[in-house]
XYZ file of C-alpha atoms in Angstrom:
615
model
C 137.856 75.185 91.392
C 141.479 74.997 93.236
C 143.817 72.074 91.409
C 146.852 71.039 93.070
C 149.850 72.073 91.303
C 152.598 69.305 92.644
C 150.487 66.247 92.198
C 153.891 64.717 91.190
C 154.395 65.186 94.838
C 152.281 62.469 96.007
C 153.661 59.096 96.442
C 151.832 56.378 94.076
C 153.378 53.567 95.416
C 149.973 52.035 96.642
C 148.980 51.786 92.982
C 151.732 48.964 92.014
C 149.494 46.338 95.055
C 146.195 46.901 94.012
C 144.744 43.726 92.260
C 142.300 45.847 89.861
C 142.893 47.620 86.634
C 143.728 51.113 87.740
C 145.110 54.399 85.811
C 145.565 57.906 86.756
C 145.522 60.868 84.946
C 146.347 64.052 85.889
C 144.160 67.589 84.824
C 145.864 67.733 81.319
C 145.162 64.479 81.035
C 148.462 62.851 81.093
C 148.964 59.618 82.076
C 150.401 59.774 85.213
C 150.484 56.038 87.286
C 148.672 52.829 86.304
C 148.256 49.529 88.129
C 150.156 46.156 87.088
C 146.527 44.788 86.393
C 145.723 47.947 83.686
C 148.892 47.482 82.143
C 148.696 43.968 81.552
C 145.016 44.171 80.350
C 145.846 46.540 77.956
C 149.529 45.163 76.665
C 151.145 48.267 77.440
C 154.671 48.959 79.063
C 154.006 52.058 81.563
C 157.449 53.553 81.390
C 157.602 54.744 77.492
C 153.725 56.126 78.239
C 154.296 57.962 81.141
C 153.471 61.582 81.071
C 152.204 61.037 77.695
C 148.684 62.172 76.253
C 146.134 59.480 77.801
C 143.316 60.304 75.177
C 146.003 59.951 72.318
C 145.781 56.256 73.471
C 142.588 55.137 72.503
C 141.895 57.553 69.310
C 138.688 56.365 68.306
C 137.388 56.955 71.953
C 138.989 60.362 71.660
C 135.921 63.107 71.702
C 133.866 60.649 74.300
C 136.798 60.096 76.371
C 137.429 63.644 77.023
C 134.319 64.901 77.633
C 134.292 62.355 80.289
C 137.399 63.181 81.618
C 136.760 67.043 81.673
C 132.758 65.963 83.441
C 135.314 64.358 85.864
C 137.369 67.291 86.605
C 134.256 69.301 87.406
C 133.587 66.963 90.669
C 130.953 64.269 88.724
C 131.652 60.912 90.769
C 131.328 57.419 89.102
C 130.844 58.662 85.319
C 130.730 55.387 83.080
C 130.793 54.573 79.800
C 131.565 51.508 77.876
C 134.787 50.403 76.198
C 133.764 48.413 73.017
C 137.156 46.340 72.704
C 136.334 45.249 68.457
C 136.666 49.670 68.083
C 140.152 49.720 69.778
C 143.171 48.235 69.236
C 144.074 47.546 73.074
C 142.867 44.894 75.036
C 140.666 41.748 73.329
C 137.293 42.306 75.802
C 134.692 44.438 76.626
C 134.876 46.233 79.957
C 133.023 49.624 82.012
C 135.488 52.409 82.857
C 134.429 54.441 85.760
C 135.716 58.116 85.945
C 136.468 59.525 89.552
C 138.411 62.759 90.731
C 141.185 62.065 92.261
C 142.039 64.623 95.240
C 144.698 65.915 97.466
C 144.898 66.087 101.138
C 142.795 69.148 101.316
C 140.412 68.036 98.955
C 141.372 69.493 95.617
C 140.676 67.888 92.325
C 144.445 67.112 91.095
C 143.568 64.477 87.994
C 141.180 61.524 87.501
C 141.299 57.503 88.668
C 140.030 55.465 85.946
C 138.842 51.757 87.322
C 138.158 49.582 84.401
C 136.150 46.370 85.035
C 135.024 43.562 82.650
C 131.531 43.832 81.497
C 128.911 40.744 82.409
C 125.576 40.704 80.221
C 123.762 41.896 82.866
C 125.610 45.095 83.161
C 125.441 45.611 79.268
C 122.001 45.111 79.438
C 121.348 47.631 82.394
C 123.537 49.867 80.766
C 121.948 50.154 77.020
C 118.133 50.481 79.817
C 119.573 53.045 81.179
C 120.885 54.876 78.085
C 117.286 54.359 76.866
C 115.656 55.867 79.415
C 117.793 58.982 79.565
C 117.484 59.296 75.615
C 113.904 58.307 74.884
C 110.634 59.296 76.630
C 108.249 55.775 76.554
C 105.349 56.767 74.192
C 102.372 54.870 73.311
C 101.989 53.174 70.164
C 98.600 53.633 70.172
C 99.354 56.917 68.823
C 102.418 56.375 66.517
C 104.069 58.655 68.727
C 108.127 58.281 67.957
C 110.713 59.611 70.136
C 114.221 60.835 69.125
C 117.761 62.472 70.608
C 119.983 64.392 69.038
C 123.324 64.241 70.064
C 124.501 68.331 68.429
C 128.565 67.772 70.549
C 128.612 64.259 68.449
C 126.618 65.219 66.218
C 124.794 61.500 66.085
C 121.103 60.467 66.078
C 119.211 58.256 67.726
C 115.689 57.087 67.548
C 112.813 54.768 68.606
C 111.321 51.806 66.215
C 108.562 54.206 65.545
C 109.985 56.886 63.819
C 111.289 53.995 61.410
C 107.830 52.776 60.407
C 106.825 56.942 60.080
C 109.533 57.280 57.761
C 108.662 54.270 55.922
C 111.919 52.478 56.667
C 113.416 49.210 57.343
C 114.179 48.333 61.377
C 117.885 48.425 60.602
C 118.022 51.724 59.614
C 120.740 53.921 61.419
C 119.561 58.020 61.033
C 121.646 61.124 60.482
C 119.982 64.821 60.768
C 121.072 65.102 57.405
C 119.316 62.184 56.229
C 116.308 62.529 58.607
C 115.769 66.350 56.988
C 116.689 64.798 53.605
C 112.809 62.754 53.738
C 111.038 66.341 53.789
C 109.013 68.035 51.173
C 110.960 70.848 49.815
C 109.227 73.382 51.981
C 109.219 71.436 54.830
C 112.467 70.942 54.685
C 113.658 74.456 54.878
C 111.712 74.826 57.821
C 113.015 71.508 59.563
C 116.361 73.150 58.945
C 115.558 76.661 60.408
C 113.757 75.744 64.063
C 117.002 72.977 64.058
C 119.154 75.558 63.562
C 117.403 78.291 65.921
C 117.205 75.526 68.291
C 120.827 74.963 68.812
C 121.719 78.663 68.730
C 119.375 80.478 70.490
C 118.003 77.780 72.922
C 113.955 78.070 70.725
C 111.478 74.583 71.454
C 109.505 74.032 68.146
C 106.203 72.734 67.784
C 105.575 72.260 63.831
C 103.402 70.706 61.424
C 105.759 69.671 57.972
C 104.963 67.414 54.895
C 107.713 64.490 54.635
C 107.898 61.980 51.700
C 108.067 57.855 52.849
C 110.818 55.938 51.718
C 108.065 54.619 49.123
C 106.944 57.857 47.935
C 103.822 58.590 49.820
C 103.475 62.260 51.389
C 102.201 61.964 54.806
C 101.741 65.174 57.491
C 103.535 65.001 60.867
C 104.076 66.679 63.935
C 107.186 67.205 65.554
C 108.577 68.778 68.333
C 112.029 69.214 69.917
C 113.928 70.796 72.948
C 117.022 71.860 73.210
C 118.752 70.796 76.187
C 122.149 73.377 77.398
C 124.853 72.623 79.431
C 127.561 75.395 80.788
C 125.788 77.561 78.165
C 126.510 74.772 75.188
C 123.352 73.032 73.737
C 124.606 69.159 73.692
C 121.246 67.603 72.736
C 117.742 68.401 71.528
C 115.395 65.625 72.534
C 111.698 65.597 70.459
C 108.877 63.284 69.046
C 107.336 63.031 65.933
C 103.949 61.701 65.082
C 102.010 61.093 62.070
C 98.663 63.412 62.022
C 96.094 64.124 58.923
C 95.881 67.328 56.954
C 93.808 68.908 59.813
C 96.719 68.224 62.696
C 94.435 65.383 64.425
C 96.408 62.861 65.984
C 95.554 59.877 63.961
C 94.311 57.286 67.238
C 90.898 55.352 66.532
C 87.922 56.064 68.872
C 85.393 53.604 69.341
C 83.741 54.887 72.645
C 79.977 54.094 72.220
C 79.097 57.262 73.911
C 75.296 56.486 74.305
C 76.350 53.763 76.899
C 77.190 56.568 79.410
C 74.010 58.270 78.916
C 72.339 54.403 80.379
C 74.914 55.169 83.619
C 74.999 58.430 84.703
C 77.141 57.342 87.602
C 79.813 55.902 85.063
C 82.510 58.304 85.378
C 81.286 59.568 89.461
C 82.285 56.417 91.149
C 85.376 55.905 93.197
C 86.470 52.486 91.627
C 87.212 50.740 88.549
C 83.818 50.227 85.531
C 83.873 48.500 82.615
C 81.366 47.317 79.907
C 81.441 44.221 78.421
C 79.482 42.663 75.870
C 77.986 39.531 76.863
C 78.139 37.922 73.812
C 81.666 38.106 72.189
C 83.255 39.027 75.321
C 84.762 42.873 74.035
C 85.067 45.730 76.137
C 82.379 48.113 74.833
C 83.237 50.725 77.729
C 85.490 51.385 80.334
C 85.450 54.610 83.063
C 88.531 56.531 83.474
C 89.210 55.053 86.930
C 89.633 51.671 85.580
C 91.901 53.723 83.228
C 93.729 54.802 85.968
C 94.284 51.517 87.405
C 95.599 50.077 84.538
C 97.863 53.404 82.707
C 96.237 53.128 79.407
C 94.334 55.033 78.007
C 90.841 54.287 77.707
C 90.564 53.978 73.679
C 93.490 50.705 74.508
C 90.499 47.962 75.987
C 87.762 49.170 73.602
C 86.653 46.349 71.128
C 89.187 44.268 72.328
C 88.543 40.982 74.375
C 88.302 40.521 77.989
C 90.506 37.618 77.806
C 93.537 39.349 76.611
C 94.078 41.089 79.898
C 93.182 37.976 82.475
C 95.140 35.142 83.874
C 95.493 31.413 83.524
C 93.651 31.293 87.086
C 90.820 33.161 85.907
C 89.995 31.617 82.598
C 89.221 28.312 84.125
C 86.384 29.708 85.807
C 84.713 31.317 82.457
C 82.090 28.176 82.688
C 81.009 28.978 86.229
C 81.106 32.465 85.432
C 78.871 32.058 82.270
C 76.448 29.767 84.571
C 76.399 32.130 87.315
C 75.233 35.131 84.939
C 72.791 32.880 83.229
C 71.415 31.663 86.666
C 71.499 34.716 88.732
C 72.051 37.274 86.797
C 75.531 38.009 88.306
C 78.699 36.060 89.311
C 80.397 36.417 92.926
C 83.600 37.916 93.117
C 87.017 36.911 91.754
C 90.403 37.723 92.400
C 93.101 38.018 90.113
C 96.260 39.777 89.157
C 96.824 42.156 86.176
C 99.871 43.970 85.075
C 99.533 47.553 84.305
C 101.541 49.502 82.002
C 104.477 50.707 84.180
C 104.885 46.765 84.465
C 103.220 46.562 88.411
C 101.436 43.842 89.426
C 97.851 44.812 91.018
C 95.827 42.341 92.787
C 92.184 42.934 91.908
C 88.503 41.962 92.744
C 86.004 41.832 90.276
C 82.575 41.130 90.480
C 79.866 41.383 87.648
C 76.166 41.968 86.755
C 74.124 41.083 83.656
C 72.226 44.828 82.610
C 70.314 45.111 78.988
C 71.642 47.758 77.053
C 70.297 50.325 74.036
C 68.959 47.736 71.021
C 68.619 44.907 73.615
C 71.754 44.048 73.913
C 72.616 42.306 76.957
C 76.188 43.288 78.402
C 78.251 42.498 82.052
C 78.937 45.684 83.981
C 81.824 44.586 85.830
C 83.378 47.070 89.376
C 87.083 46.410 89.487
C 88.338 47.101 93.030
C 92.046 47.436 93.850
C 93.097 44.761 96.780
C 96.812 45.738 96.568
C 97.363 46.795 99.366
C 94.869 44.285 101.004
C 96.858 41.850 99.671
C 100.170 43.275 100.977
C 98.967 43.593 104.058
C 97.984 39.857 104.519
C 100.882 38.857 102.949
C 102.837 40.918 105.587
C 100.562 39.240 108.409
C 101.861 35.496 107.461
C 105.394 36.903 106.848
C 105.433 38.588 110.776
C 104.199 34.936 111.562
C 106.490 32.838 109.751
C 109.495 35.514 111.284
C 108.014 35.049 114.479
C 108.313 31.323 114.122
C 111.911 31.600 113.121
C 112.835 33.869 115.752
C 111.368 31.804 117.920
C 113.457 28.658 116.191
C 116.692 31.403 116.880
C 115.922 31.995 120.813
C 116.263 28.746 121.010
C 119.081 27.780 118.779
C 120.538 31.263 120.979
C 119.653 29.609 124.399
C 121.143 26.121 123.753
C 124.422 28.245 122.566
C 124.781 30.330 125.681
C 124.364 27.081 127.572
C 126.885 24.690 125.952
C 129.233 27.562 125.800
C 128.987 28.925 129.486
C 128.741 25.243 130.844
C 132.199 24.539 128.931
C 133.635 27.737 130.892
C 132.220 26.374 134.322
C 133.608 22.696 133.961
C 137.093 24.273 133.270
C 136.636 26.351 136.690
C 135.851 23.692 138.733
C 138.620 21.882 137.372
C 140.849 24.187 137.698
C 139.560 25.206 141.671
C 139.835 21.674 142.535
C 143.623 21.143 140.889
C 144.293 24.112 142.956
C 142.929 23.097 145.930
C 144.509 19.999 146.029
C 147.458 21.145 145.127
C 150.563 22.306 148.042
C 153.494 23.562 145.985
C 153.707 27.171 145.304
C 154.670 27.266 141.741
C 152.362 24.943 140.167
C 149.497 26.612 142.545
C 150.649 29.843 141.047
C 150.378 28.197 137.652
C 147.078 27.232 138.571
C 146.726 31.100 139.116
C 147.349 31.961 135.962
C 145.078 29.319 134.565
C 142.193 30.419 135.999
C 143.145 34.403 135.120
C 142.991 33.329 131.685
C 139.855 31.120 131.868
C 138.559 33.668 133.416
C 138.906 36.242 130.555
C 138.057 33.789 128.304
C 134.361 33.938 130.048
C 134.431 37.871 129.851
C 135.326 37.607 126.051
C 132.362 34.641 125.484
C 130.065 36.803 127.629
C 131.085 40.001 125.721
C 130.095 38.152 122.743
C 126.646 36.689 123.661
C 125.964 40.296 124.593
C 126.726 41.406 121.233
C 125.003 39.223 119.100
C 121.446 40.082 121.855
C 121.776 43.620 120.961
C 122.214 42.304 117.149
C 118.428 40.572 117.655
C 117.085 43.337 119.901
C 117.284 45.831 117.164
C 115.893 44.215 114.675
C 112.449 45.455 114.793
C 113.752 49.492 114.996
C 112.845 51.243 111.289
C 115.741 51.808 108.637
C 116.178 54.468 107.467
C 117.716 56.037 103.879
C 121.129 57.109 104.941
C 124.118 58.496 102.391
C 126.635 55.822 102.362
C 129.883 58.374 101.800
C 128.262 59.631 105.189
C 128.442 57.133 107.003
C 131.589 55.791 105.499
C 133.473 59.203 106.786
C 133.183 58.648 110.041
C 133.875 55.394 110.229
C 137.321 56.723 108.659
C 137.778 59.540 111.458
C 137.797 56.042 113.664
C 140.496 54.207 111.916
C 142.419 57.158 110.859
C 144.789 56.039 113.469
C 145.199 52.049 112.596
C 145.493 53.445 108.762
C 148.618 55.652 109.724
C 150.067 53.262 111.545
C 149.945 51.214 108.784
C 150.301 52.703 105.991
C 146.989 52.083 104.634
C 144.886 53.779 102.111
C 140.966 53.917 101.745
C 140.121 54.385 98.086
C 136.368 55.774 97.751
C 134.543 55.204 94.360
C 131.228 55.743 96.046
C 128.916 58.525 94.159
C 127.982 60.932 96.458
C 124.456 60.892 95.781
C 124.469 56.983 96.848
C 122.053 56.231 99.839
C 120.944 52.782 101.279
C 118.137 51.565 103.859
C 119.658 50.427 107.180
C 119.732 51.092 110.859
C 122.775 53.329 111.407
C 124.333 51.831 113.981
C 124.302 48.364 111.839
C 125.599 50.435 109.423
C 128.484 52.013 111.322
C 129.172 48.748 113.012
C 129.177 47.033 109.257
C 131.598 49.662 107.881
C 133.884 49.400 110.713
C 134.364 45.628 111.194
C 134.941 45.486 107.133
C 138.025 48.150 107.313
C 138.932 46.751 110.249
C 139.292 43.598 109.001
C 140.740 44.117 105.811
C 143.492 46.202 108.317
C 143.834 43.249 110.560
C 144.665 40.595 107.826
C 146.822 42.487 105.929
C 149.856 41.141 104.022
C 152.859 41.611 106.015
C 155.188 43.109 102.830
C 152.256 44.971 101.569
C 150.587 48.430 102.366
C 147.308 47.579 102.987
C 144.427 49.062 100.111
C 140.988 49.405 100.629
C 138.488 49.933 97.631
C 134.728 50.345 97.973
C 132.275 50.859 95.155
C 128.515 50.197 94.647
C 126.999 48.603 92.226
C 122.346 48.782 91.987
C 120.099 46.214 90.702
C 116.383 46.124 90.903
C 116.149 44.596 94.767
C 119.779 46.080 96.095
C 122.303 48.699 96.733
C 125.764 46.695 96.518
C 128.724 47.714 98.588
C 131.492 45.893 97.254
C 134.516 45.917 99.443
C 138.096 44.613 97.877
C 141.362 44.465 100.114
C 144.762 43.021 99.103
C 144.993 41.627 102.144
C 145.904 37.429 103.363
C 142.658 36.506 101.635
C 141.121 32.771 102.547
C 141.007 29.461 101.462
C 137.692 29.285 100.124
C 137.980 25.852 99.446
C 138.701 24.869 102.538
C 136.987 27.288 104.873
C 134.023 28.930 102.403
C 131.093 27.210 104.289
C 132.561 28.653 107.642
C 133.621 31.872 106.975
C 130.518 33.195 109.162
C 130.400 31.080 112.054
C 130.064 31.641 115.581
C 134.195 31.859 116.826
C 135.837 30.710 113.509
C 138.991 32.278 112.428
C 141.012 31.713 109.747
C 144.303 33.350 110.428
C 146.618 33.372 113.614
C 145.963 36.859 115.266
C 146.048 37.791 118.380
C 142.917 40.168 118.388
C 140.733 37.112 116.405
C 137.338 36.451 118.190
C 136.033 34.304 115.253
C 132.578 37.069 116.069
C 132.799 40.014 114.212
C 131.791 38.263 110.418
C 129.182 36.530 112.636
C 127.519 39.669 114.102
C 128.070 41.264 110.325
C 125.827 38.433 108.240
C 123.370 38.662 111.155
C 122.728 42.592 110.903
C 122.813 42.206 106.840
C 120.125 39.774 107.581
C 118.268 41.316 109.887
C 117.764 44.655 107.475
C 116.818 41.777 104.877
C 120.146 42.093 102.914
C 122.437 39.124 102.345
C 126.486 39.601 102.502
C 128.838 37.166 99.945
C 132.418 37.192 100.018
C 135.161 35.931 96.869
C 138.724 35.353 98.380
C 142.040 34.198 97.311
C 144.939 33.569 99.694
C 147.582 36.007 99.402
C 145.408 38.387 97.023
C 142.409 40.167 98.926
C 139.484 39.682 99.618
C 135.575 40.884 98.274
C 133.050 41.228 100.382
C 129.532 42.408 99.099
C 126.961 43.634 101.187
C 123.369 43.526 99.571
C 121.290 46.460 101.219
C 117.548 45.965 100.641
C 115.826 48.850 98.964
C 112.610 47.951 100.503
């Protein structure tokens, strides 16, 4: 990797007008430049700092911090990690520092750009989901299975709820390997120690059966396995499970198949769609096939013995009576629709329809198809939706055509005005006035028709695919286009977009989105200040977020927030204003289903978010 060796070259002027909590470090991690925001924040002067050790700041973050910083300096984009504010002695909240390199002209990593913004619930919460999913695999209870990470650079462990109840101990718990090894049997133990050890050497998975001792005293067989995991030849973590098994290594999980129903079906397990068994009496799933198994994720062992009504709806209870006096009457009940949720946490639409049969001992049981209608359903819902967009459209072409009207009449009475002033009119200076007039009304009309042309093309594309496009793509060439207009003045793009970041959109919406954004934050820049443009993405379940923050004029949101996307408003006195660009903006956001906010102060910046729709 080539590092620049004059970063102290580089003027880091901008960083004293951005509005967020910036610092920059350079690749021996010294402390190089930090934003007014950062410094107030944290309650620290820059000038003593300067050039100082930034990791010797924040101690107890120490070993994280520079593994970060170091992940950073090997190219990783938008590394995060949370800053627990009751562990350090700086700053009195929580907040999410993002790691980016910071590069030179000609692309060379010369130190990193730490952003630090304050945490919301909802990004604690995604965070600690995340961490969980990288850490733990999701195992069934059903089968005691507990997962587990060991963390060998930290040397910390973490596990699931599960292993706690193996081990016999209270929820609260917090595990060390030490302590973890410390509940096997003697033997065990050495052996716990030695695949650990091999593990985290020589890069060996272990599969072994060991005797470990409860918290209460009672010896109990498990299983466990782990995997190292290696990084730049370094194993940082070994990920396993354990599970509680008998003397013989089964896997403890009840079975309560009655396997003489299948011989009474042969075509149980042949048929292409969901079967279950139900007893007729208590309602309890006596069998199920392993399509309806399929449909559902669980295993098949999950529904036996339990009842019916544990997996159903509100919707479909009510009809139990007329279900009961349909089977009693005709020996079967017509079909129902309902919704379940599976266990990846999907809703499925389903159809279910039932038939009395008499089983082995007389026993008289419901052998039920289950039919997935998904995508059925989907499809119909998709039907009304083209309707109900067809209706609005329809409610926008003529919204559209009463615009084009009242705007293009306005431009006609002020010709004829104008044509008859002039006509009447003998003296050559005020008919040259006149002139001028209608030169001017006249591109006016271009300018209005240029417009209406725009936003057609806007509704005219509407119906064309997206398609998954990289956003840092997209976003350099749109900066080959203004490269100019940011010379000129001064400005500076600052990109904290991963590269692996992609959103669903038409591209020339895209293009056209990116553009009138820079633009704009370019066009209503502060007169005394250089003008800085930050973009960063934020994901939820529904969108991609592009957040885009400017230090530019900013706007009265109290006094213009309910017009900041109409048709020909502006907000600021510039010559190049049409009052049609934030317009055509909201309606392509819209038309890809996404939604665009926007938080302004005056004299500050400006943030505008664009919600692209992962669907």
């Amino acid at each position: 990797m080539i590092r620049s060796k004059n970063s102290s070259s580089f003027s880091l002027d901008w960083i004293k007008q951005i509005p967020s909590s910036i610092v920059i470090v350079d690749t021996n991690f010294k402390l190089i430049s930090a934003s007014p925001r950062w410094e107030a924040d944290f309650q620290l002067d820059l000038e003593p700092i300067k050039g100082k050790y930034f990791v010797d700041l924040f101690p107890e973050l120490a070993q994280e911090l520079k593994t970060r910083l170091k992940y950073s300096l090997d190219g990783l984009r938008d590394i995060k990690f949370k800053y627990n504010a009751n562990k350090c002695k700086y700053a009195s909240k929580d907040s999410i520092w993002h790691l980016n390199p910071w590069k030179d002209g000609y692309g060379n990593i010369i130190g990193v750009i730490i952003k630090i913004d304050p945490i919301t619930k909802t990004q604690e919460l995604e965070l600690e989901l995340h961490r969980t999913k990288l850490i733990l695999n999701n195992k069934t209870t059903v089968a005691k299975i507990g997962s587990w990470e060991l963390d060998t650079i930290n040397n910390s462990l973490l596990w699931t709820p599960i292993v706690n109840k193996i081990y016999g101990l209270p929820a609260n718990f917090e595990p060390t390997l030490e302590t973890a090894i410390d509940f096997y049997e003697d033997e065990s133990k050495k052996v716990i120690q030695k695949v650990v050890d091999e593990a985290t050497t020589l890069g060996k998975p272990w599969n072994v059966k060991a005797q470990l001792i409860q918290k209460n005293g009672t010896v109990i067989w498990v299983n466990t396995i782990g995997r190292p995991k290696f990084k730049d030849g370094v194993c940082t973590r070994i990920i396993g499970t354990i599970q509680q098994v008998d003397q013989e290594n089964k896997i403890e999980v009840k079975n309560t198949i009655l396997e003489t129903e299948l011989s009474e079906y042969p075509l149980f397990e042949k048929v292409p769609f969901g079967l279950a068994i139900i007893d007729f009496k208590n309602g309890k799933f006596l069998n199920v096939n392993e399509q309806f198994a399929k449909l559902s994720g669980f295993e098949k062992e999950y529904f036996i013995n339990k009842n019916f009504k544990e997996f159903i709806g509100k919707t479909f209870l009510k009809k139990e009576t007329d279900i009961v006096n349909q089977l009693k009457e005709k020996e079967s009940f017509d079909p129902i629709d309902f919704t379940f949720i599976n266990k990846l946490g999907h809703t499925l639409n389903l159809k279910v329809t039932g038939n009395l049969v008499n089983g082995l001992n007389n026993r008289t049981s419901i052998l039920c198809t289950i039919q997935n209608i998904t995508t059925q359903t989907q499809l119909e819902k998709k039907l009304k939706n083209t309707i109900n967009a067809a209706k609005e459209k329809n409610e926008q072409l003529l919204n559209f055509a009463h615009m084009v009207s009242h705007n293009l009449k306005t431009h006609a009475t002020n010709f004829s005005l104008l044509l008859n002033f002039l006509n009447d009119e003998t003296g050559l200076v005020q008919r040259n006035k006149y002139m001028n007039m209608l030169f001017s009304a006249s591109d006016n009309l271009s300018e209005t028709i240029k417009g209406l042309r725009e936003i057609v093309a806007v509704k005219s594309s509407i119906n064309e695919e997206k398609k998954l496009l990289s956003l840092n793509e997209s976003l350099f060439v749109v900066e080959q286009n203004v490269a100019g207009l940011l010379k000129e003045t001064n400005g500076k793009i600052i990109n904290e977009i991963p590269e692996t970041t992609q959103v669903k959109a038409l591209p020339a919406y895209l293009n056209s989105i990116l553009t009138n954004c820079i633009t704009n934050s370019i066009k209503y820049r502060c007169e005394e200040k250089k003008p800085i443009i930050i973009l960063s993405v934020e994901e939820d379940k529904n969108y991609t977020i592009l957040n885009v923050e400017d230090n530019g004029l900013g706007i009265d949101m109290e006094k213009y927030g309910d017009q900041i996307f109409g048709l020909y408003k502006t907000f600021h006195r510039n010559k190049d204003s049409r009052g049609i660009g934030l317009y055509i903006t909201k309606n392509q956001m819209e038309a890809m289903n996404g939604k665009i906010t926007v938080d302004s102060i005056p004299n500050q910046g400006t943030t505008f978010k664009f919600y692209f729709n992962k669907k």
